[in-house]
Every structure is written in structure tokens, then in C-alpha cells.
Amino acid sequence: MTPTLTNLGLVLLTLTAAAASAIALRRLRSAMAINQGAVNPDATTDPETRDDSLPATRPTPTEPGKTTLNLLVTAIALGAGALLVYRWAEVGEDWNPIAAHVDGLLLIASLLAAVGLFIQRRPRLGGLAVFILPLLTLILAWAICASTWTYKEFNPGSLYPVWTAVHLTGVYLGTLGCALAAVAGVMYLVVEQQLKAKRNPRGLLRLASLETLERLTVQTSAVGFALLTVGLVSGVLILREQGDALGEGWWYSPKIVLAFAAWALYAVVMNVRVATVFRGRRAAWLAVAGFVLLLVVYGIVTSGGHA
Amino acid sequence: MRLLLLGINHRTAPVALRESLAIGGERLPAVLNGFKQNFPGVEAVLLSTCNRTELYIARPSQSPPDIDALRRFLADQCGADLDALTAASIHREQQPAVHHLFRVTAGLDAMAVGETQIIGQVRRAYEAAQLADTTGPTLHRIFQSALRDVKQAHQQSGVAALQQSVSSMAVEFAGNLFESFTDKTVVGLGAGEITKATLRRMLSSDQSPAATWIVNRTASAGSRLAASLGLSTAMGETISPGGHHGGARSWEDLDEVLVEADIVITGTAAAEPVVTAAQFKPLLRRRRNRPLFLIDLAVPRDVEPAVGTLPNVYLYNIDDLNSALADVPRRREKIDRCEALVRGAAERCLGAAQHQDLGALVRQLRNKLLTIGEAERERTQRKMQALHAAGRYDQIDKLLDEHTHRLINKVLHLPLSRLEGKGKRSATPSPGEPKEAAESGGEVPMGFYAAALRRLFDLDETATVGDAQADAPDVANPGP
């Protein structure tokens, strides 16, 4: 009963997220089409309306679909949250809302959708939603996989339910911070590339400035770093108690090494204003690389075992 | 009347030449008077801003001055090198000249495309020419039409609302790099007109930067500019009575200033780049890799292009800035619309001028025919009186026939001899020749005249098929 309902809910959420992404991308494309069409106004505009006053013929590139988009993203945030709470009540333990990988993904998806809603309202962070929504869709699709085919509960009946809860929450929320840092990093690279090509990045959308994006990368990296620290420390504590869970030499297993490597990268990114060699493009690339490393760690977790 | 334009602008001429050819409001009347003495009876308006110096003249076709004479005149007046002026100047005639004037007035040829300030400068140039009495009907019509139609085009296209200027463009584009403008340090390199105008606008807007520094090779000029902008005048002093933070810095301080700067605007008259990649690279580390927005307004460029490839440095010249800002659809739409309106207005203006020229031509033709008729009439009258005196009334009919024949022959003599002797004449076009043919410099094909005659006198083609066969292809596509 519970898995079926979870799967159903997840499929619905994924479809909603896909629809939201499609709307966001269509808005981007329509902005681009206006951008290109305006080269030759005679070709795109009806000659009879051309002599009318300008305000009447001026296109409104952003408005249609904005309300729909906001509604869809709200629905995803609430739906993912509700599904998480439902699964906590059905499957999870008292202290631990995250019983399996799918719960962690739901937690991230719910918060990411909430962040997306928040960003939509901030003019200075314009354009970020277009980058967040496809990521949200991917996470939800991944959650379907994790729920349907590779479903496995983490350490049922762990000896340390509180530590496990802290570890998992820390790791997942930390990953959310890192995902946002990676999104901001990708946007930084897009804007930077446009500027170097002598093009106006705001020609398409009202994108944030380089300075804003760098600040956002630094701040989300700092949050991700702090939460990952909590997750890693609590994870190491658990491992020390149940030392044999990963077998001999657990401390140099790929999972641990990669996790610490990603953690170290974020330590650099959050300090780029001091470690100025990594400023600009390099910081953006580091944020992306850190997130990729984290994804690899997750891959190991879902394919192998977990302590 | 024929309209000629000789000019230099920010795209064609180096800053140094532009500055030597800049003719301020106080010198303008003297230059116009000099023009009147050199070329009496020629209409002229001289437009001079910090980005361009343009001389518009109207004169009868075939009469002096030609473009070379105008170049020599400008070079003499400003003490500029004639060769440099020749290399950097543009020259337009008739329709292209009118179109150019309209585009310049509309700010479409300005540094900041869509700038509306220039309309006032064109008006002042026109008024100065009126005062100096160098304008005439042709330039009156064209300038009045330009000033009126361009204003209308600005309103209709929405360009007036853009409030474009180099400064506003720099501030707007800086929004891609910086979160806010008001906590940034702006540096002006060079104390010329361009940096002056840009910084003045920047400081007077509500988006004024946190600190503004001026670095100039000649320290005194830098201090003067700083004072005129309300900045501190003493070297290195930071708080000024004008309330803006900043001031003039010495040229030796350039590296230091480049380390502090977030936005640099360059406009020196130097012949070589003053900021090179080799010089700038070591500064990157000291800048802690902060992004730098470099706007190079100078010609030749002040900043080596290689500087733009360094990390976190964004180097733009004025054309880059214009084309990048045109990526915003609404702005481009307005400017394209303005461009179309201005083109239409320029065409209408020249159309009206040509119409008036045609009227004059018809009057000329009529007068010429009247003189021929008058001469023949006198001759016939004398003969008639002689016949009356002799009482030979039977000869009067013959005389009337003779009169008619002579009249037709006299009227047709010149055009027909031109038509037949066309192959031989060429080297020395006589003043009475159609101006289009003479001024385009080449031979007008015979078919053109034949076709014109046929059209003008409504002649049947079959009747003359033997004569014009060789030129038949040209009939379909008459010359200019």
C-alpha cells in the first residue's frame, strides 16, 4: 500500500515538475524569439497595426504563464512535503524522518521548490528559476527510481536513531545547499561567457549580476558546507561505533574519500573572497565539481550499502 | 542646388584629430565668416560636437567649391594636417548627405545610439549659421525639416524615453557585473571631452559612484576636470567641497588607481595603448580578482584588446556596448523604429527639394524658349512690315510658314545636335548640359535620351525603329 501510494505521488510530482520546467523554458524561448524577431520589425508585425501607437504593439515577453508556474511550484513544494510526512508516519522511526533514499530526495525536492518560489519574487535573482526547475524534475525522477527499483531502507533499527537522523538530515540538507551553489555556479558561467562574448546576458531574461551570483555561490556553499560538516561528523561517529559496517579500512573507501573531497571543495568556494586565486570562473567550476562529487557519493550509496 | 557633406566623426577620426577640429560656439562665427569670404554665395552650416565636426554646404551644381577645397578650408581653419583629415573624413552628396544629417540629428550615429542631446547641438549649429548669414533656402528647408521630423520620430518611436547617453549605458550594463553601482569606484582615464561628458552625467544622476578618480598625463588638465565635476582638485585629496568622493590622481599613480577601480572609462588622445596586458596582468592579483568593467571610448584604442582576455576583466568599446545593449528587445525595437521613421523623413525631405528644383528647371526652360520666340517674333515682324510696305500681301502666308519652321528648328537645334553629336562630345561638358549626366561623370547612353524624348513627347516607337534599334536594351532601363 505505502510503496504504491508513494510511487503514484512521485509520478504526479515529477510530471508537475516537468510541466513547470517546460513552461519556464517556453518563457525563455519566447523571450529569445522576440529578441530575434525584433531585428526586422516589418516582418513580424502586421503592417496595419504598425502605424498605431507603440504601447499597443509592444510585446509582453514575461507575463503569461507566470501565475501557472508559481502555482505548479507551490504544488510541488507542498506535495513533496506531504508525501515525506506521510512516509514518516508510515515507515519512518520516531526520530528519523528519512528512512530511505527516497525520503531524502523528497526532503530536498520540497525545499528546492520552496527556494524556487522565493527566488521568483526576488528581482535581483532573476532567471534562476529556469535553472532550478529542471534540476527539481531530475531529483523527483531519481526519487521514482529510488522508490520503485532500488528501494532499500537505511539501517532499519539502528542502534543510534538520533545520530542517524542527524547524519541523514545533515547530509541531505547540505546537498541541497550544494545543489543551489552549483546552480548559481552554472548561471555565473553562463553570464560570464555572455559578457566575454560582448553580449548582454539580460537580453533574454533579467539575469542576476556576476557579483550577486558569486555572493549566492559563496553563501549557499557556506550553508552546504556547515550542514555537510554535521552530516560527515555524525556519520564518522556512527562508523566508529559500528566500525565494521563498511569493512576494514572504511576510512579510505571511495565514499568517504569523495565525500571529504567534496567537503574540502566547498571549504574553498565559501572562502573565495580570501582565497582570491579561485575567484570568478574557477569558484563557479569548483561549486559544480563539488556537486558532481556528491552525486557520485550518492551513486555509491544507492548501489552499495550504507552505514 | 547640390548638397555636400564633409565631416569626421568618432568612428573615422582619432581623438587627437577630433579635438583639433572641434570648433566651439565662440569660434564658430569667425569660421563661418571665413567660409563666406572664401566661397561667396554658397550655403553652409558647420556642426561641431566632441564626437564630430561636419560641414554641410549647398551650391549650384557645377560650381565650386569641391570636396578638396572644403577639406583644405577645414584644415586651414583648424590648423589640422590635411593628409590626416583626408584619411579620416567622410564625404556624402545629395540623398546620402540628407540621410546622414537626419541620422546624426536623431542620435542614431551618436556614440550612444539613440542619444537625444545632439538635437540641441544641431539646432545651435543651424542658428549660428543663420546669424552668420551663410544659410539659404536649401539648407533652411533641410535643417528645419530635420529638426522637426527627428523630434517627432523620437516621440513616436519611444527613443525619447530611453534617455540614452554613454554614461547611462555604462551604468545600465554595469548591472550585469555589479549588484549596485553606488559602492563602486569609477576611474576616468584622460581629461578630454568624452570622459568629461560621461563622468559629468554619471555624477549628476542618482546612481553616482562611491568614488571617482581622474587620471591624466597632464596633471593640470586632470585637476581642472576634477574641479569642474565638483571633485577635489588637490592631488590625492579625497573629500571635495562638491560632496563627491574622489579627485585627480597623477599619471604615476595609474597602476594604483587601476587596482582600486571597478569601472574604468578611457578617452585619451594617446596614439598608443596606455593600458597593456603586460602591465595589467600583475595587477590582477592585487585586485584580488575582482571583476573590472573597462569601457574604451578612445580612437585609437587606449586599452590593448589582449587585456579583455584576462580573467575577470570585461573590456568593451562603444560599439560593443551599443550592440550588447541592443540585445534587449524593447530597446532595439525602439531604435529600429526610429531609424525607419528617420529614413522616411529624409527621403520625403529630399523629394520635396527635388520637386522644387524641378520647378526651377521648368521656369528656366520656359524662359529660354521665350527668348528664342521673342527673337524670331522680332525678325518676322520686321519682314512683315517690309511686306506691308511693299504691299505684297500674298507673301504673308509664306512668311508665317517660314516663321513656324524657323521657330521649331531653333527650339530643337540644341537638343538634336546634342543627340546626334553625342558620340563626339565628352571631355568638356558644357554648362547647359543636364546635371545628372555631367555630375555622374560618365556618358549617358544614347538610348536614355531617345527614351526620354519618346516619353516626353509621347512619340510612337514604330516610327523611329530604324534609328534607335541599337540602343533598344537601354530603353527598358534608363540611366540615373
Coordinates of C-alpha atoms in Angstrom, one line a residue, chain B residues 28-470:
Chain B
L28 CA 32.1 79.3 -34.9
P29 CA 31.0 82.7 -36.2
A30 CA 34.6 83.6 -37.3
V31 CA 34.9 80.3 -39.2
L32 CA 31.6 80.8 -40.9
N33 CA 32.6 84.3 -41.9
G34 CA 35.8 82.9 -43.3
F35 CA 33.8 80.5 -45.3
K36 CA 31.6 83.3 -46.6
Q37 CA 34.6 85.2 -47.8
N38 CA 36.2 82.1 -49.4
F39 CA 33.1 80.8 -51.1
P40 CA 30.6 83.7 -51.6
G41 CA 27.0 82.6 -52.4
V42 CA 27.4 79.1 -51.0
E43 CA 25.1 77.9 -48.2
A44 CA 26.9 76.4 -45.3
V45 CA 26.2 75.0 -41.8
L46 CA 29.0 73.8 -39.6
L47 CA 28.2 71.3 -36.9
S48 CA 30.8 70.6 -34.3
T49 CA 30.4 68.4 -31.1
C50 CA 33.0 66.5 -29.2
N51 CA 32.4 63.5 -31.4
R52 CA 32.1 65.0 -34.8
T53 CA 32.8 68.0 -37.0
E54 CA 30.6 68.2 -40.1
L55 CA 30.3 70.9 -42.8
Y56 CA 27.1 70.9 -44.8
I57 CA 27.1 73.0 -47.9
A58 CA 24.6 73.7 -50.7
R59 CA 25.7 75.2 -54.0
P60 CA 24.5 75.2 -57.6
S61 CA 25.7 72.1 -59.4
Q62 CA 28.9 72.5 -61.4
S63 CA 30.1 75.4 -59.4
P64 CA 32.9 75.4 -56.8
P65 CA 33.8 74.6 -54.1
D66 CA 34.5 70.9 -54.5
I67 CA 35.3 68.4 -51.7
D68 CA 39.1 69.1 -51.8
A69 CA 38.5 72.8 -51.4
L70 CA 36.3 72.1 -48.4
R71 CA 39.0 69.9 -46.9
R72 CA 41.6 72.5 -47.4
F73 CA 39.3 75.1 -45.8
L74 CA 38.7 73.0 -42.7
A75 CA 42.3 72.1 -42.3
D76 CA 43.4 75.7 -42.7
Q77 CA 40.8 76.9 -40.2
C78 CA 41.8 74.4 -37.5
G79 CA 45.5 74.1 -38.2
A80 CA 45.0 70.4 -38.8
D81 CA 47.1 68.2 -41.1
L82 CA 45.4 68.0 -44.5
D83 CA 46.5 64.4 -45.1
A84 CA 45.2 63.2 -41.7
L85 CA 41.9 65.0 -42.4
T86 CA 41.7 63.4 -45.8
A87 CA 42.3 60.0 -44.4
A88 CA 39.7 60.4 -41.6
S89 CA 36.9 62.3 -43.3
I90 CA 33.8 61.1 -44.9
H91 CA 32.1 62.8 -47.8
R92 CA 28.5 62.5 -49.0
E93 CA 26.3 64.1 -51.6
Q94 CA 22.6 64.7 -52.1
Q95 CA 20.4 61.9 -50.7
P96 CA 23.1 60.2 -48.6
A97 CA 24.1 63.6 -47.2
V98 CA 20.5 64.4 -46.2
H99 CA 20.1 60.9 -44.7
H100 CA 23.3 61.4 -42.8
L101 CA 22.2 64.7 -41.3
F102 CA 18.8 63.2 -40.3
R103 CA 20.6 60.2 -38.6
V104 CA 23.1 62.4 -36.8
T105 CA 20.3 64.7 -35.6
A106 CA 18.3 61.7 -34.4
G107 CA 21.4 60.5 -32.4
L108 CA 21.5 57.3 -34.5
D109 CA 25.0 58.0 -35.5
A110 CA 26.0 59.0 -31.9
M111 CA 28.3 57.2 -29.6
A112 CA 25.4 56.2 -27.5
V113 CA 22.8 55.2 -30.2
G114 CA 19.6 57.0 -29.5
E115 CA 21.1 59.9 -27.6
T116 CA 18.7 62.9 -27.9
Q117 CA 21.2 65.6 -26.7
I118 CA 22.6 66.1 -30.2
I119 CA 19.3 67.6 -31.5
G120 CA 20.1 70.7 -29.4
Q121 CA 23.6 70.9 -30.8
V122 CA 22.3 70.6 -34.4
R123 CA 19.8 73.4 -33.6
R124 CA 22.6 75.7 -32.3
A125 CA 24.8 75.0 -35.3
Y126 CA 21.9 75.9 -37.6
E127 CA 21.2 79.1 -35.6
A128 CA 24.8 80.1 -35.7
A129 CA 24.8 79.7 -39.5
Q130 CA 21.7 81.8 -39.7
L131 CA 23.3 84.6 -37.6
A132 CA 26.4 84.5 -39.8
D133 CA 24.1 84.6 -42.8
T134 CA 25.6 81.5 -44.5
T135 CA 22.2 79.7 -44.9
G136 CA 20.0 79.8 -47.9
P137 CA 16.7 78.2 -49.0
T138 CA 18.1 74.7 -49.5
L139 CA 19.8 74.4 -46.1
H140 CA 16.9 76.2 -44.4
R141 CA 14.5 73.6 -45.7
I142 CA 16.7 70.6 -44.9
F143 CA 17.7 71.7 -41.4
Q144 CA 14.2 72.8 -40.4
S145 CA 12.8 69.5 -41.6
A146 CA 15.5 67.5 -39.8
L147 CA 14.9 69.3 -36.5
R148 CA 11.1 69.0 -36.8
D149 CA 10.9 65.4 -38.1
V150 CA 13.5 64.0 -35.9
K151 CA 11.8 65.3 -32.8
Q152 CA 8.6 63.7 -34.0
A153 CA 10.4 60.4 -34.7
H154 CA 11.9 60.4 -31.2
Q155 CA 8.5 60.8 -29.7
Q156 CA 6.8 58.2 -32.0
S157 CA 9.4 55.5 -31.6
G158 CA 9.9 55.9 -27.9
V159 CA 13.6 56.7 -28.2
A160 CA 13.0 60.0 -26.4
A161 CA 12.0 58.0 -23.3
L162 CA 15.2 55.9 -23.4
Q163 CA 17.3 59.0 -22.2
Q164 CA 20.4 57.4 -23.8
S165 CA 23.9 58.6 -23.0
V166 CA 27.3 56.9 -22.8
S167 CA 27.0 57.3 -19.1
S168 CA 23.5 55.7 -18.8
M169 CA 24.6 52.9 -21.0
A170 CA 27.7 52.2 -18.8
V171 CA 25.6 52.3 -15.7
E172 CA 23.0 50.0 -17.2
F173 CA 25.4 47.5 -18.5
A174 CA 27.4 47.5 -15.2
G175 CA 24.3 45.9 -13.7
N176 CA 25.4 42.7 -15.4
L177 CA 28.6 42.7 -13.3
F178 CA 27.7 44.5 -10.1
E179 CA 24.9 44.3 -7.7
S180 CA 24.9 48.0 -7.1
F181 CA 26.7 50.9 -8.7
T182 CA 26.8 53.3 -5.7
D183 CA 29.5 51.4 -3.8
K184 CA 31.9 51.2 -6.8
T185 CA 35.0 53.2 -7.8
V186 CA 34.9 54.8 -11.2
V187 CA 38.1 56.0 -12.9
G188 CA 38.2 58.3 -15.9
L189 CA 41.4 58.0 -18.0
G190 CA 42.2 61.2 -19.9
A191 CA 40.7 64.6 -19.4
G192 CA 39.1 65.1 -22.8
E193 CA 35.6 66.0 -23.8
I194 CA 34.4 62.3 -23.8
T195 CA 35.5 61.4 -20.3
K196 CA 34.2 64.8 -19.1
A197 CA 30.7 64.4 -20.6
T198 CA 30.4 60.8 -19.4
L199 CA 31.6 61.4 -15.8
R200 CA 29.5 64.6 -15.5
R201 CA 26.3 62.7 -16.4
M202 CA 27.3 59.8 -14.0
L203 CA 27.9 62.2 -11.1
S204 CA 24.8 64.2 -11.7
S205 CA 22.5 61.1 -11.7
D206 CA 21.1 59.5 -8.6
Q207 CA 23.4 56.5 -9.5
S208 CA 26.6 58.2 -8.7
P209 CA 29.6 56.0 -7.8
A210 CA 31.2 55.9 -4.3
A211 CA 34.5 57.3 -5.6
T212 CA 35.6 58.9 -8.8
W213 CA 39.2 59.4 -9.9
I214 CA 40.6 61.2 -12.9
V215 CA 44.0 60.2 -14.2
N216 CA 45.5 62.4 -16.9
R217 CA 49.0 62.6 -18.3
T218 CA 49.0 66.4 -17.9
A219 CA 48.2 66.8 -14.2
S220 CA 46.8 70.3 -14.5
A221 CA 44.1 69.3 -17.1
G222 CA 43.2 66.4 -14.8
S223 CA 42.8 68.8 -11.8
R224 CA 40.7 71.2 -14.0
L225 CA 38.3 68.4 -15.0
A226 CA 38.1 67.3 -11.4
A227 CA 37.2 70.8 -10.3
S228 CA 34.6 71.2 -13.0
L229 CA 33.0 68.0 -11.9
G230 CA 32.9 69.1 -8.2
L231 CA 35.7 66.7 -7.2
S232 CA 38.7 67.5 -5.1
T233 CA 41.3 69.4 -7.1
A234 CA 44.4 68.7 -5.0
M235 CA 46.3 65.6 -6.0
G236 CA 45.3 62.6 -3.9
E237 CA 42.9 64.5 -1.7
T238 CA 39.7 62.6 -1.2
I239 CA 36.8 64.6 0.1
S240 CA 35.8 67.5 -2.0
P241 CA 33.6 70.5 -1.3
G242 CA 31.3 69.3 -4.1
G243 CA 30.3 66.4 -2.0
H244 CA 31.6 63.7 -4.3
H245 CA 34.3 61.4 -3.1
G246 CA 37.3 61.4 -5.4
G247 CA 39.6 63.7 -7.3
A248 CA 42.5 63.9 -9.7
R249 CA 45.5 61.5 -9.4
S250 CA 48.8 61.7 -11.1
W251 CA 49.8 59.6 -14.1
E252 CA 52.4 57.7 -12.0
D253 CA 49.5 56.5 -9.8
L254 CA 47.9 54.8 -12.7
D255 CA 48.6 51.2 -11.5
E256 CA 47.4 52.0 -8.1
V257 CA 44.2 53.5 -9.4
L258 CA 43.7 50.5 -11.7
V259 CA 43.9 48.3 -8.6
E260 CA 41.2 50.3 -6.8
A261 CA 38.9 50.7 -9.8
D262 CA 35.7 48.7 -10.6
I263 CA 34.8 50.7 -13.7
V264 CA 37.3 52.4 -16.0
I265 CA 36.4 54.8 -18.8
T266 CA 39.2 55.7 -21.1
G267 CA 39.3 58.5 -23.7
T268 CA 42.8 59.8 -24.0
A269 CA 44.3 61.2 -27.2
A270 CA 47.3 58.9 -27.0
A271 CA 48.5 57.3 -30.2
E272 CA 49.5 54.0 -28.4
P273 CA 47.5 52.0 -25.8
V274 CA 48.0 53.3 -22.3
V275 CA 46.8 50.1 -20.6
T276 CA 48.6 47.0 -21.9
A277 CA 48.1 43.3 -21.0
A278 CA 51.7 43.0 -19.8
Q279 CA 51.2 46.0 -17.5
F280 CA 47.8 44.9 -16.3
K281 CA 48.4 41.2 -15.6
P282 CA 50.4 41.7 -12.4
L283 CA 47.6 43.9 -11.1
L284 CA 45.1 41.1 -11.2
R285 CA 46.4 39.5 -8.0
R286 CA 46.5 42.8 -6.3
R287 CA 42.9 43.5 -7.4
R288 CA 42.1 40.2 -5.6
N289 CA 40.5 39.1 -8.9
R290 CA 37.5 41.5 -8.5
P291 CA 35.7 41.9 -11.8
L292 CA 36.7 45.0 -13.8
F293 CA 34.5 46.8 -16.4
L294 CA 36.7 48.6 -18.9
I295 CA 35.0 50.9 -21.4
D296 CA 37.3 52.2 -24.1
L297 CA 35.9 55.3 -25.8
A298 CA 39.2 56.3 -27.4
V299 CA 40.2 56.1 -31.1
P300 CA 42.8 54.7 -31.4
R301 CA 42.1 52.4 -28.5
D302 CA 43.6 53.1 -25.1
V303 CA 43.4 49.5 -23.9
E304 CA 45.1 46.6 -25.7
P305 CA 42.5 44.1 -26.8
A306 CA 44.5 41.3 -25.0
V307 CA 43.5 42.9 -21.7
G308 CA 39.9 41.8 -22.4
T309 CA 41.0 38.1 -22.5
L310 CA 42.4 38.3 -18.9
P311 CA 40.2 36.6 -16.3
N312 CA 37.6 38.8 -14.6
V313 CA 38.3 41.7 -17.0
Y314 CA 35.4 42.8 -19.2
L315 CA 36.6 45.1 -22.0
Y316 CA 34.1 46.9 -24.1
N317 CA 34.4 49.6 -26.7
I318 CA 31.5 51.9 -27.6
D319 CA 30.3 49.6 -30.5
D320 CA 30.4 46.5 -28.3
L321 CA 28.3 48.4 -25.7
N322 CA 25.8 49.6 -28.3
S323 CA 25.3 46.2 -29.9
A324 CA 25.2 44.4 -26.5
L325 CA 22.5 46.8 -25.2
A326 CA 20.6 46.3 -28.4
D327 CA 20.1 42.6 -27.2
V328 CA 17.3 44.0 -25.1
P329 CA 14.3 43.5 -27.5
R330 CA 12.4 46.6 -26.4
R331 CA 15.3 48.9 -26.8
R332 CA 16.2 47.5 -30.3
E333 CA 12.6 47.8 -31.4
K334 CA 12.5 51.5 -30.5
I335 CA 15.8 52.2 -32.2
D336 CA 14.8 50.3 -35.4
R337 CA 11.6 52.1 -35.5
C338 CA 13.3 55.5 -35.1
E339 CA 15.7 54.5 -37.8
A340 CA 12.8 53.7 -40.2
L341 CA 10.9 56.9 -39.4
V342 CA 14.1 59.0 -39.9
R343 CA 14.8 57.3 -43.2
G344 CA 11.3 58.1 -44.4
A345 CA 11.6 61.7 -43.3
A346 CA 14.9 62.1 -45.1
E347 CA 13.5 60.7 -48.3
R348 CA 10.5 63.0 -48.1
C349 CA 12.7 66.0 -47.4
L350 CA 14.9 65.4 -50.5
G351 CA 11.9 64.6 -52.6
A352 CA 10.4 68.0 -51.8
A353 CA 13.8 69.6 -52.5
Q354 CA 14.0 67.9 -55.9
H355 CA 10.4 68.9 -56.6
Q356 CA 11.4 72.5 -56.0
D357 CA 14.5 72.0 -58.2
L358 CA 12.2 70.7 -61.0
G359 CA 10.0 73.8 -60.7
A360 CA 13.1 76.0 -61.2
L361 CA 14.2 73.9 -64.2
V362 CA 10.8 74.3 -65.9
R363 CA 11.0 78.1 -65.4
Q364 CA 14.5 78.1 -66.9
L365 CA 13.3 76.1 -69.9
R366 CA 10.3 78.4 -70.4
N367 CA 12.5 81.5 -70.2
K368 CA 14.9 80.1 -72.7
L369 CA 12.1 79.2 -75.2
L370 CA 10.6 82.6 -74.7
T371 CA 13.9 84.4 -75.7
I372 CA 14.0 82.3 -78.8
G373 CA 10.4 83.0 -79.6
E374 CA 11.0 86.7 -78.9
A375 CA 13.9 86.9 -81.3
E376 CA 12.0 85.1 -84.1
R377 CA 8.9 87.2 -83.5
E378 CA 11.0 90.4 -84.0
R379 CA 12.6 89.1 -87.1
T380 CA 9.2 88.0 -88.6
Q381 CA 7.7 91.3 -87.6
R382 CA 10.4 93.2 -89.4
K383 CA 9.8 91.2 -92.5
M384 CA 6.1 91.6 -92.3
Q385 CA 6.4 95.3 -92.1
A386 CA 8.6 95.2 -95.2
L387 CA 5.9 93.1 -97.0
H388 CA 3.2 95.5 -95.8
A389 CA 5.2 98.5 -97.1
A390 CA 5.8 96.7 -100.4
G391 CA 2.1 95.7 -100.5
R392 CA 2.9 92.1 -101.2
Y393 CA 0.1 90.6 -99.1
D394 CA 0.3 87.3 -101.0
Q395 CA 3.7 86.6 -99.3
I396 CA 2.3 86.7 -95.8
D397 CA 1.2 83.1 -95.7
K398 CA 4.7 82.0 -96.8
L399 CA 6.2 84.2 -94.1
L400 CA 4.0 82.6 -91.5
D401 CA 5.1 79.1 -92.6
E402 CA 8.7 80.2 -92.6
H403 CA 8.3 81.6 -89.1
T404 CA 6.9 78.4 -87.7
H405 CA 9.7 76.3 -89.3
R406 CA 12.4 78.6 -88.0
L407 CA 10.9 78.5 -84.5
I408 CA 10.7 74.7 -84.4
N409 CA 14.2 74.4 -85.8
K410 CA 15.6 76.9 -83.3
V411 CA 13.9 75.2 -80.4
L412 CA 15.1 71.7 -81.5
H413 CA 18.5 72.7 -82.7
L414 CA 20.5 72.4 -79.5
P415 CA 18.8 69.2 -78.2
L416 CA 19.0 67.5 -81.5
S417 CA 22.6 68.4 -82.2
R418 CA 23.4 67.1 -78.7
L419 CA 21.6 63.9 -79.5
E420 CA 23.4 63.4 -82.8
G421 CA 26.8 64.6 -81.9
K422 CA 26.7 62.6 -78.6
G423 CA 29.5 60.2 -79.6
K424 CA 32.0 63.0 -80.1
R425 CA 31.5 65.3 -77.1
S426 CA 32.6 64.1 -73.7
A427 CA 35.7 65.6 -72.3
T428 CA 34.3 69.1 -71.7
P429 CA 30.7 69.1 -70.7
S430 CA 29.2 72.4 -71.3
P431 CA 27.3 74.2 -68.5
G432 CA 23.9 73.8 -70.1
E433 CA 24.1 70.0 -70.0
P434 CA 21.8 68.0 -67.8
K435 CA 23.4 67.9 -64.4
E436 CA 22.7 64.3 -63.7
A437 CA 24.7 63.3 -66.7
A438 CA 27.6 65.7 -66.1
E439 CA 28.0 65.1 -62.4
S440 CA 27.9 61.3 -62.6
G441 CA 30.9 61.9 -64.7
G442 CA 30.2 59.2 -67.3
E443 CA 28.4 59.0 -70.6
V444 CA 24.7 58.7 -70.6
P445 CA 23.7 56.1 -73.2
M446 CA 22.0 57.5 -76.2
G447 CA 19.1 55.2 -75.6
F448 CA 18.4 57.2 -72.5
Y449 CA 17.9 60.5 -74.4
A450 CA 15.9 58.6 -77.1
A451 CA 13.7 57.1 -74.5
A452 CA 13.3 60.4 -72.7
L453 CA 12.3 62.1 -75.9
R454 CA 9.8 59.4 -76.6
R455 CA 8.4 59.7 -73.1
L456 CA 8.3 63.5 -73.0
F457 CA 6.7 64.0 -76.4
D458 CA 4.6 60.8 -76.4
L459 CA 6.2 59.5 -79.7
D460 CA 5.3 56.2 -81.3
E461 CA 8.1 53.6 -81.2
T462 CA 7.5 52.1 -84.6
A463 CA 8.0 55.3 -86.4
T464 CA 11.7 55.6 -85.3
V465 CA 12.5 51.9 -85.1
G466 CA 15.3 52.2 -87.6
D467 CA 17.2 54.9 -85.6
A468 CA 17.1 53.6 -82.1
Q469 CA 17.4 49.8 -82.6
A470 CA 20.9 49.6 -81.4

